[in-house]
């Protein structure tokens, strides 16, 4: 019996103890690999933490800018962000509900916020109120604290100064924009004067050529004795339009002058023809008289 028990113990030891030796050896051989994996895992976790921090910053910057039209009845993430902000001060928003819905309680909280900062009390997030809320959101993001943004010493005056500076910057940008537009207008006028706009060179050339043709036609017509007074009037109009850089109008006036000159020359030719016919008739009458005398 003792021998049986001893044999059974030997079998158990051989079964469970002996395999331990190779496993332990295998564990020892792979310990270096495990350490390397842990180092890699630690590095990845640090990168994930860094990315989360950057993402939080980006979200914070995005949330600094509020949408327009925030008033009672609206429901969105901007309302939720405003509620979180106002909930930090129990005197402004004692209920502290963060639901994303702009209801009666949020309206009352906004009114208190407006009253505290000497703003027009409307209960709506108008443009002026939005400027103040956005500055508070920036302050909370950049300088987080356990006491809340509204409880910081001098925060009210600080926010007012920042909003004032913000408005001054906007005013300066508008002035710069106005000056930029003025400069563009000046540059455009200068371009017009130099005829560098697309089509201006061609329009100028056509108008100038038409004016030259009209001038030459009038000169020739006057030498022939034609009445070119009306044509000259249109030629003067063409010259004035040309000097004002109104090339299309100058061209039209010059063409009109050319037509009137041609009409004047045509009228002169008709008059000459009529005079010639009258002379012929007079000659014929003289011949008839001579014949009568001979008879």
CSV table of C-alpha atoms in Angstrom, one decimal:
chain,number,residue,atom,x,y,z
A,1,UNK,CA,0.0,0.0,0.0
A,2,UNK,CA,2.8,2.3,0.9
A,3,UNK,CA,4.6,1.5,-2.3
A,4,UNK,CA,1.3,2.2,-4.3
A,5,UNK,CA,1.0,5.6,-2.6
A,6,UNK,CA,4.7,6.4,-3.2
A,7,UNK,CA,4.3,5.4,-6.9
A,8,UNK,CA,1.2,7.6,-7.2
A,9,UNK,CA,3.0,10.6,-5.7
A,10,UNK,CA,5.9,10.1,-8.2
A,11,UNK,CA,3.4,10.1,-11.1
A,12,UNK,CA,1.8,13.3,-9.8
A,13,UNK,CA,5.2,15.0,-9.4
A,14,UNK,CA,6.3,13.8,-12.8
A,15,UNK,CA,3.0,15.1,-14.4
A,16,UNK,CA,2.8,18.6,-12.8
A,17,UNK,CA,6.3,19.5,-11.6
A,18,UNK,CA,8.6,18.3,-14.4
A,19,UNK,CA,7.0,20.4,-17.2
A,20,UNK,CA,7.5,23.5,-15.2
A,21,UNK,CA,11.2,23.6,-16.0
A,22,UNK,CA,10.8,24.2,-19.8
A,23,UNK,CA,8.0,26.7,-19.3
A,24,UNK,CA,10.1,28.7,-16.9
A,25,UNK,CA,13.0,28.6,-19.3
A,26,UNK,CA,10.6,29.8,-22.1
A,27,UNK,CA,9.4,32.6,-19.9
A,28,UNK,CA,12.9,33.7,-19.1
A,29,UNK,CA,13.8,33.7,-22.8
A,30,UNK,CA,10.8,35.9,-23.7
A,31,UNK,CA,11.1,38.4,-20.8
A,32,UNK,CA,13.1,40.8,-23.0
A,33,UNK,CA,10.3,40.8,-25.7
A,34,UNK,CA,7.7,41.6,-23.1
A,35,UNK,CA,9.7,44.5,-21.8
A,36,UNK,CA,10.0,45.9,-25.3
A,37,UNK,CA,6.3,45.5,-25.8
A,38,UNK,CA,5.6,47.3,-22.6
A,39,UNK,CA,7.8,50.2,-23.6
A,40,UNK,CA,6.1,50.5,-27.0
A,41,UNK,CA,2.7,50.4,-25.3
A,42,UNK,CA,3.7,53.1,-22.9
A,43,UNK,CA,4.9,55.3,-25.8
A,44,UNK,CA,1.5,54.8,-27.6
A,45,UNK,CA,-0.4,55.7,-24.5
A,46,UNK,CA,1.6,58.9,-24.2
A,47,UNK,CA,0.8,59.7,-27.8
A,48,UNK,CA,-2.9,59.1,-27.2
A,49,UNK,CA,-2.9,61.4,-24.2
A,50,UNK,CA,-1.1,64.1,-26.2
A,51,UNK,CA,-3.7,63.7,-29.0
A,52,UNK,CA,-6.6,63.9,-26.5
A,53,UNK,CA,-5.1,67.1,-25.1
A,54,UNK,CA,-4.8,68.7,-28.6
A,55,UNK,CA,-8.4,67.6,-29.4
A,56,UNK,CA,-9.6,69.2,-26.2
A,57,UNK,CA,-7.9,72.5,-27.2
A,58,UNK,CA,-9.4,72.4,-30.6
A,59,UNK,CA,-12.9,71.7,-29.2
A,60,UNK,CA,-12.4,74.5,-26.8
A,61,UNK,CA,-11.4,76.9,-29.5
A,62,UNK,CA,-14.4,75.9,-31.6
A,63,UNK,CA,-16.7,76.4,-28.7
A,64,UNK,CA,-15.3,79.9,-28.1
A,65,UNK,CA,-17.2,81.0,-31.2
A,66,UNK,CA,-21.0,81.0,-30.7
A,67,UNK,CA,-23.6,80.8,-33.3
A,68,UNK,CA,-25.9,83.7,-34.0
A,69,UNK,CA,-29.6,83.6,-33.2
A,70,UNK,CA,-29.4,82.0,-29.8
A,71,UNK,CA,-32.7,82.7,-28.0
A,72,UNK,CA,-35.5,80.9,-26.2
A,73,UNK,CA,-36.7,77.9,-28.1
A,74,UNK,CA,-33.3,77.1,-29.7
A,75,UNK,CA,-31.6,73.7,-28.9
A,76,UNK,CA,-28.0,73.0,-29.8
A,77,UNK,CA,-24.5,72.5,-28.4
A,78,UNK,CA,-23.8,76.2,-28.1
A,79,UNK,CA,-26.7,76.5,-25.7
A,80,UNK,CA,-25.3,73.6,-23.7
A,81,UNK,CA,-21.9,75.3,-23.5
A,82,UNK,CA,-23.5,78.6,-22.3
A,83,UNK,CA,-25.4,76.7,-19.7
A,84,UNK,CA,-22.2,75.0,-18.4
A,85,UNK,CA,-20.6,78.5,-18.2
A,86,UNK,CA,-23.5,80.2,-16.4
A,87,UNK,CA,-23.9,77.2,-14.0
A,88,UNK,CA,-20.6,78.1,-12.5
A,89,UNK,CA,-22.2,81.0,-10.8
A,90,UNK,CA,-25.3,80.1,-8.7
A,91,UNK,CA,-26.4,83.7,-8.6
A,92,UNK,CA,-26.7,83.7,-12.3
A,93,UNK,CA,-28.1,80.2,-13.0
A,94,UNK,CA,-29.1,78.6,-9.7
A,95,UNK,CA,-30.8,75.7,-11.4
A,96,UNK,CA,-27.6,74.7,-13.2
A,97,UNK,CA,-29.4,72.5,-15.8
A,98,UNK,CA,-27.3,71.6,-18.8
A,99,UNK,CA,-29.7,70.3,-21.4
A,100,UNK,CA,-28.8,72.2,-24.6
A,101,UNK,CA,-32.4,73.6,-24.7
A,102,UNK,CA,-32.8,77.4,-24.4
A,103,UNK,CA,-35.8,77.6,-22.2
A,104,UNK,CA,-37.2,80.1,-19.6
A,105,UNK,CA,-34.5,79.3,-17.0
A,106,UNK,CA,-31.7,80.0,-19.5
A,107,UNK,CA,-33.5,83.2,-20.6
A,108,UNK,CA,-33.6,84.4,-17.0
A,109,UNK,CA,-29.9,83.5,-16.5
A,110,UNK,CA,-28.9,85.5,-19.6
A,111,UNK,CA,-30.9,88.5,-18.3
A,112,UNK,CA,-29.0,88.4,-15.1
A,113,UNK,CA,-25.7,88.1,-17.0
A,114,UNK,CA,-26.6,91.1,-19.1
A,115,UNK,CA,-27.6,93.1,-16.1
A,116,UNK,CA,-24.4,92.4,-14.3
A,117,UNK,CA,-22.3,93.6,-17.3
A,118,UNK,CA,-24.4,96.7,-18.0
A,119,UNK,CA,-25.8,95.3,-21.3
A,120,UNK,CA,-29.2,95.7,-22.8
A,121,UNK,CA,-31.4,93.2,-21.0
A,122,UNK,CA,-33.2,91.1,-23.6
A,123,UNK,CA,-32.8,87.6,-22.5
A,124,UNK,CA,-31.4,86.8,-25.9
A,125,UNK,CA,-27.7,86.2,-26.9
A,126,UNK,CA,-27.5,89.3,-29.1
A,127,UNK,CA,-24.2,90.4,-30.7
A,128,UNK,CA,-23.0,92.4,-27.6
A,129,UNK,CA,-23.9,89.6,-25.2
A,130,UNK,CA,-22.3,87.0,-27.5
A,131,UNK,CA,-19.0,89.0,-27.4
A,132,UNK,CA,-18.9,88.8,-23.5
A,133,UNK,CA,-19.9,85.1,-23.4
A,134,UNK,CA,-17.2,84.2,-25.9
A,135,UNK,CA,-14.6,86.0,-23.8
A,136,UNK,CA,-15.7,84.2,-20.7
A,137,UNK,CA,-15.5,80.9,-22.6
A,138,UNK,CA,-11.9,81.7,-23.7
A,139,UNK,CA,-11.0,82.6,-20.1
A,140,UNK,CA,-12.4,79.4,-18.8
A,141,UNK,CA,-10.6,77.3,-21.4
A,142,UNK,CA,-7.2,79.1,-21.0
A,143,UNK,CA,-7.2,79.4,-17.2
A,144,UNK,CA,-9.3,76.6,-15.7
A,145,UNK,CA,-9.8,76.6,-11.9
A,146,UNK,CA,-11.9,74.9,-9.3
A,147,UNK,CA,-13.6,78.1,-8.2
A,148,UNK,CA,-15.2,78.9,-11.5
A,149,UNK,CA,-14.5,81.7,-14.0
A,150,UNK,CA,-17.0,84.2,-12.5
A,151,UNK,CA,-15.3,84.0,-9.0
A,152,UNK,CA,-11.9,85.2,-10.1
A,153,UNK,CA,-10.8,88.6,-8.8
A,154,UNK,CA,-11.3,91.4,-11.3
A,155,UNK,CA,-12.7,89.1,-13.9
A,156,UNK,CA,-15.6,91.4,-14.8
A,157,UNK,CA,-13.3,94.4,-15.6
A,158,UNK,CA,-10.9,92.1,-17.4
A,159,UNK,CA,-13.6,90.8,-19.7
A,160,UNK,CA,-14.9,94.3,-20.3
A,161,UNK,CA,-11.4,95.4,-21.3
A,162,UNK,CA,-11.0,92.4,-23.6
A,163,UNK,CA,-14.4,93.1,-25.3
A,164,UNK,CA,-13.5,96.7,-25.7
A,165,UNK,CA,-10.2,95.8,-27.3
A,166,UNK,CA,-12.0,93.3,-29.5
A,167,UNK,CA,-14.3,96.0,-30.7
A,168,UNK,CA,-11.4,98.3,-31.3
A,169,UNK,CA,-9.7,95.6,-33.4
A,170,UNK,CA,-12.9,95.1,-35.4
A,171,UNK,CA,-13.2,98.9,-35.9
A,172,UNK,CA,-9.5,99.0,-37.1
A,173,UNK,CA,-10.1,96.1,-39.5
A,174,UNK,CA,-13.1,97.9,-40.9
A,175,UNK,CA,-11.1,101.1,-41.4
A,176,UNK,CA,-8.3,99.1,-43.0
A,177,UNK,CA,-10.9,97.4,-45.3
A,178,UNK,CA,-12.3,100.8,-46.2
A,179,UNK,CA,-8.8,102.1,-47.1
A,180,UNK,CA,-8.2,99.0,-49.1
A,181,UNK,CA,-11.4,99.5,-51.1
A,182,UNK,CA,-10.4,103.2,-51.7
A,183,UNK,CA,-7.0,102.1,-52.9
A,184,UNK,CA,-8.6,99.5,-55.2
A,185,UNK,CA,-10.9,102.2,-56.6
A,186,UNK,CA,-8.0,104.5,-57.2
A,187,UNK,CA,-6.0,101.7,-58.8
A,188,UNK,CA,-9.0,100.9,-61.0
A,189,UNK,CA,-9.3,104.5,-62.1
A,190,UNK,CA,-5.6,104.6,-62.8
A,191,UNK,CA,-6.0,101.5,-64.9
A,192,UNK,CA,-8.8,103.1,-66.8
A,193,UNK,CA,-6.7,106.2,-67.4
A,194,UNK,CA,-3.9,104.0,-68.7
A,195,UNK,CA,-6.4,101.9,-70.7
A,196,UNK,CA,-5.2,98.6,-69.3
A,197,UNK,CA,-8.6,97.0,-68.7
A,198,UNK,CA,-9.5,94.1,-71.0
A,199,UNK,CA,-11.1,95.6,-74.1
A,200,UNK,CA,-10.2,99.2,-73.4
A,201,UNK,CA,-7.2,99.3,-75.7
A,202,UNK,CA,-9.4,98.0,-78.6
A,203,UNK,CA,-12.2,100.4,-77.8
A,204,UNK,CA,-9.9,103.3,-77.6
A,205,UNK,CA,-8.2,102.4,-80.9
A,206,UNK,CA,-11.6,102.0,-82.7
A,207,UNK,CA,-12.9,105.4,-81.3
A,208,UNK,CA,-9.6,107.1,-82.2
A,209,UNK,CA,-9.7,105.8,-85.7
A,210,UNK,CA,-13.4,106.8,-86.2
A,211,UNK,CA,-12.7,110.3,-84.9
A,212,UNK,CA,-9.8,110.6,-87.4
A,213,UNK,CA,-11.9,109.5,-90.3
A,214,UNK,CA,-14.7,111.9,-89.3
A,215,UNK,CA,-12.3,114.7,-89.1
A,216,UNK,CA,-10.8,114.0,-92.5
A,217,UNK,CA,-14.2,113.6,-94.1
A,218,UNK,CA,-15.4,116.9,-92.6
A,219,UNK,CA,-12.3,118.7,-93.9
A,220,UNK,CA,-12.7,117.3,-97.4
A,221,UNK,CA,-16.4,118.1,-97.4
A,222,UNK,CA,-15.8,121.7,-96.3
A,223,UNK,CA,-13.4,122.2,-99.1
A,224,UNK,CA,-16.1,121.0,-101.5
A,225,UNK,CA,-18.5,123.5,-99.9
A,226,UNK,CA,-20.7,121.0,-98.1
A,227,UNK,CA,-22.6,122.1,-94.9
A,228,UNK,CA,-21.0,120.1,-92.2
A,229,UNK,CA,-22.2,122.0,-89.1
A,230,UNK,CA,-24.2,119.1,-87.7
A,231,UNK,CA,-21.5,116.7,-88.4
A,232,UNK,CA,-19.0,118.9,-86.5
A,233,UNK,CA,-21.3,119.0,-83.5
A,234,UNK,CA,-21.2,115.2,-83.2
A,235,UNK,CA,-17.5,115.2,-83.8
A,236,UNK,CA,-17.1,117.6,-80.8
A,237,UNK,CA,-19.2,115.2,-78.7
A,238,UNK,CA,-17.0,112.3,-79.8
A,239,UNK,CA,-13.9,114.2,-78.7
A,240,UNK,CA,-15.4,115.0,-75.2
A,241,UNK,CA,-16.4,111.4,-74.7
A,242,UNK,CA,-13.0,110.2,-75.7
A,243,UNK,CA,-11.4,112.5,-73.2
A,244,UNK,CA,-13.7,111.1,-70.5
A,245,UNK,CA,-12.5,107.5,-71.4
A,246,UNK,CA,-16.0,106.7,-72.8
A,247,UNK,CA,-14.7,105.1,-75.9
A,248,UNK,CA,-17.9,103.3,-76.9
A,249,UNK,CA,-19.8,106.6,-76.8
A,250,UNK,CA,-17.0,108.4,-78.6
A,251,UNK,CA,-17.0,105.8,-81.4
A,252,UNK,CA,-20.8,106.1,-81.8
A,253,UNK,CA,-20.6,109.9,-82.0
A,254,UNK,CA,-17.8,109.7,-84.6
A,255,UNK,CA,-19.7,107.2,-86.7
A,256,UNK,CA,-22.8,109.5,-86.6
A,257,UNK,CA,-20.5,112.4,-87.7
A,258,UNK,CA,-19.2,110.4,-90.6
A,259,UNK,CA,-22.8,109.6,-91.7
A,260,UNK,CA,-23.9,113.2,-91.5
A,261,UNK,CA,-20.8,114.3,-93.5
A,262,UNK,CA,-21.7,111.9,-96.2
A,263,UNK,CA,-25.3,113.1,-96.2
A,264,UNK,CA,-24.0,116.7,-96.5
A,265,UNK,CA,-21.8,115.8,-99.4
A,266,UNK,CA,-24.6,113.9,-101.1
A,267,UNK,CA,-26.9,116.9,-100.6
A,268,UNK,CA,-24.2,119.1,-102.2
A,269,UNK,CA,-24.0,116.8,-105.2
A,270,UNK,CA,-27.7,116.8,-105.6
A,271,UNK,CA,-27.7,120.6,-105.6
A,272,UNK,CA,-24.9,120.6,-108.2
A,273,UNK,CA,-26.9,118.3,-110.4
A,274,UNK,CA,-30.0,120.5,-110.1
A,275,UNK,CA,-28.0,123.5,-111.1
A,276,UNK,CA,-26.6,121.7,-114.1
A,277,UNK,CA,-30.0,120.7,-115.3
A,278,UNK,CA,-31.2,124.3,-115.0
A,279,UNK,CA,-28.2,125.4,-117.1
A,280,UNK,CA,-29.0,122.9,-119.7
A,281,UNK,CA,-32.6,124.0,-119.8
A,282,UNK,CA,-31.4,127.6,-120.2
A,283,UNK,CA,-29.2,126.6,-123.1
A,284,UNK,CA,-32.0,124.8,-124.8
A,285,UNK,CA,-34.2,127.9,-124.5
A,286,UNK,CA,-31.5,130.1,-126.0
A,287,UNK,CA,-31.2,127.7,-129.0
A,288,UNK,CA,-34.9,127.8,-129.5
A,289,UNK,CA,-34.8,131.6,-129.5
A,290,UNK,CA,-32.1,131.6,-132.1
A,291,UNK,CA,-34.0,129.3,-134.3
A,292,UNK,CA,-37.0,131.6,-134.1
A,293,UNK,CA,-34.9,134.5,-135.0
A,294,UNK,CA,-33.5,132.8,-138.1
A,295,UNK,CA,-37.0,131.9,-139.2
